[in-house]
């Protein structure tokens, strides 16, 4: 879509709302063309009149045109942060109003573009707004549907509850294991050449040992203690039982885990789960595990590039239950290639029959670099994906689960969301901490980002580890050195508290 801005330069705000409402469009600069030549066009104009800031958006798409107007009391330019926030919101509101007549369906998340809707709600509550006022803001300023507003409010409350349980010196540890047995069609993370990558497992683990030692030496100096550990990837259980034994043993001896309240390992792929690996995880205190079917239909699993069947998922789940993990999560994806509403309903009913403590329902996001982007297959429509999510919503609520964290991603089918559901008392602390950005996340291994978080200002400094094992191994010395930033950062936070 060609973009033309007049009277403001909030291009990013226009692009964000455009991508949410018209995910197939990409922003392009305006050239000298008529609307018919441009194909699709947006003109966004800001003017000030009689103490009001007015934004008018004119959209032209598929031969149809439409106009939207938003008007707000003109903000004080002396407070740049508030000034920009108010005007950007008006820019998005007017775009949204212009877009409505061009859309098949009113978007559930209205004009909200951020990936963390619950954080917006919890911030409003913390700033002193009542629940009613926060709900009003969601529905009247962002045009969010009542159902999605309720979802954001529930997740916000779970976030605030988690926040109250945290102490200032606590942080979470993430360990990224970038290996999988095969590559899923929607994955942009794991290297296309899985077999070549697997040859790097041993040198990767040696490098990770060094990073663990370096981080363990920093934490006492930083005055920080670990509250939760999350091992993700990739699929950590791609490692052998003895490799897992060594790695988890090293984590347990290197760090002070006396304040640990949660230790999660993703065992996403059932084809990597064995009784001896599960015994190793339990021996080292892992108390949450994720077994991720994504679908319980063999045809859909095949289309995803998974080398296992739905029956394998049931066997793996039985092994996990026999190993006595206190909490099991199962991930599902709505909108997968070859899936149907009925198929998804079958998947959800089957998973609910297994009675896991957590169910995370994702919406398929088409990521750059994934095989699905390169070889598009028959995907369910955004409308069908929305029906899948509606079904999940009513079945999970009916079965006593509640939504406790959520996030949205770019290029999601139907511009929807990912929701973590849990039985009461089984909220995953790490998931809340990372989505609500409640405290520092120290990330080791491949693919993670350390987020040095100042909860009082919301400021975050990111230190990114490479995504692929080869780069990680090559840069290990530098990565260990970069983590030194944790010490002055935590010390500065401590001195603010005094
Ligand atoms: S299990 Fe996850 S990380 Fe591994 S290939 Fe599939 S989507 Fe990618």
Short mmCIF file of N, CA and C and ligand atoms in Angstrom, two decimals, residues 177-191 194 233-235 238 266 268-269 292 294 304-306 333 367, ligand 1:
data_model
loop_
_atom_site.label_atom_id
_atom_site.label_comp_id
_atom_site.label_asym_id
_atom_site.label_seq_id
_atom_site.Cartn_x
_atom_site.Cartn_y
_atom_site.Cartn_z
N UNK A 177 18.08 -24.30 23.39
CA UNK A 177 18.72 -25.46 22.73
C UNK A 177 18.20 -25.50 21.28
N UNK A 178 19.03 -25.14 20.31
CA UNK A 178 18.51 -24.88 18.95
C UNK A 178 18.45 -26.11 18.04
N UNK A 179 18.08 -27.25 18.58
CA UNK A 179 18.06 -28.46 17.75
C UNK A 179 16.67 -29.09 17.74
N UNK A 180 16.32 -29.67 16.61
CA UNK A 180 15.05 -30.40 16.47
C UNK A 180 15.30 -31.60 15.56
N UNK A 181 14.48 -32.65 15.71
CA UNK A 181 14.72 -33.84 14.88
C UNK A 181 14.44 -33.60 13.39
N UNK A 182 13.41 -32.80 13.10
CA UNK A 182 13.13 -32.37 11.72
C UNK A 182 12.60 -30.95 11.81
N UNK A 183 12.41 -30.31 10.66
CA UNK A 183 11.97 -28.92 10.70
C UNK A 183 10.48 -28.81 10.33
N UNK A 184 9.69 -28.12 11.17
CA UNK A 184 8.26 -27.94 10.87
C UNK A 184 8.11 -26.89 9.76
N UNK A 185 7.00 -27.03 9.01
CA UNK A 185 6.80 -26.16 7.84
C UNK A 185 6.67 -24.68 8.21
N UNK A 186 6.14 -24.38 9.41
CA UNK A 186 5.90 -22.99 9.78
C UNK A 186 7.08 -22.39 10.55
N UNK A 187 8.19 -23.16 10.68
CA UNK A 187 9.29 -22.73 11.54
C UNK A 187 10.26 -21.81 10.81
N UNK A 188 10.59 -20.70 11.46
CA UNK A 188 11.63 -19.82 10.90
C UNK A 188 12.84 -19.87 11.81
N UNK A 189 12.80 -20.75 12.81
CA UNK A 189 13.85 -20.73 13.81
C UNK A 189 14.97 -21.73 13.54
N UNK A 190 14.56 -23.00 13.40
CA UNK A 190 15.57 -24.05 13.26
C UNK A 190 16.11 -24.07 11.84
N UNK A 191 17.42 -24.27 11.75
CA UNK A 191 18.09 -24.29 10.46
C UNK A 191 17.46 -25.31 9.51
N UNK A 194 18.75 -29.69 9.15
CA UNK A 194 18.69 -30.22 10.51
C UNK A 194 19.83 -31.20 10.77
N UNK A 233 13.60 -23.85 22.91
CA UNK A 233 14.41 -24.07 21.71
C UNK A 233 13.70 -23.63 20.46
N UNK A 234 13.85 -24.42 19.46
CA UNK A 234 14.22 -25.82 19.34
C UNK A 234 13.43 -26.76 20.24
N UNK A 235 13.97 -27.92 20.39
CA UNK A 235 13.39 -28.94 21.25
C UNK A 235 14.51 -29.50 22.14
N UNK A 238 15.71 -33.08 22.20
CA UNK A 238 16.47 -33.67 21.09
C UNK A 238 17.80 -34.19 21.65
N UNK A 266 10.85 -27.60 27.62
CA UNK A 266 10.01 -27.90 26.46
C UNK A 266 10.43 -29.25 25.88
N UNK A 268 8.75 -30.42 23.27
CA UNK A 268 7.72 -30.18 22.28
C UNK A 268 7.40 -31.35 21.38
N UNK A 269 8.42 -32.02 20.88
CA UNK A 269 8.17 -33.05 19.88
C UNK A 269 8.09 -34.42 20.53
N UNK A 292 3.99 -30.85 22.84
CA UNK A 292 3.22 -29.98 21.94
C UNK A 292 2.72 -30.71 20.70
N UNK A 294 0.37 -29.70 18.62
CA UNK A 294 -0.07 -28.71 17.60
C UNK A 294 -1.36 -29.18 16.92
N UNK A 304 2.74 -30.51 8.20
CA UNK A 304 3.64 -29.65 8.98
C UNK A 304 5.09 -30.08 8.87
N UNK A 305 5.31 -31.30 8.37
CA UNK A 305 6.69 -31.81 8.29
C UNK A 305 7.11 -32.53 9.55
N UNK A 306 6.14 -32.98 10.33
CA UNK A 306 6.47 -33.70 11.56
C UNK A 306 6.61 -35.19 11.28
N UNK A 333 -2.10 -25.34 17.57
CA UNK A 333 -2.10 -24.22 16.63
C UNK A 333 -3.39 -24.24 15.82
N UNK A 367 5.76 -16.86 9.13
CA UNK A 367 7.01 -16.16 9.41
C UNK A 367 7.93 -16.20 8.21
S1 LIG B 1 9.54 -28.02 16.98
FE1 LIG B 1 9.48 -25.78 17.03
S2 LIG B 1 11.62 -25.10 16.80
FE2 LIG B 1 11.51 -27.27 16.17
S3 LIG B 1 11.24 -27.22 13.93
FE3 LIG B 1 9.18 -27.35 14.85
S4 LIG B 1 8.52 -25.19 15.12
FE4 LIG B 1 10.74 -25.18 14.73
#
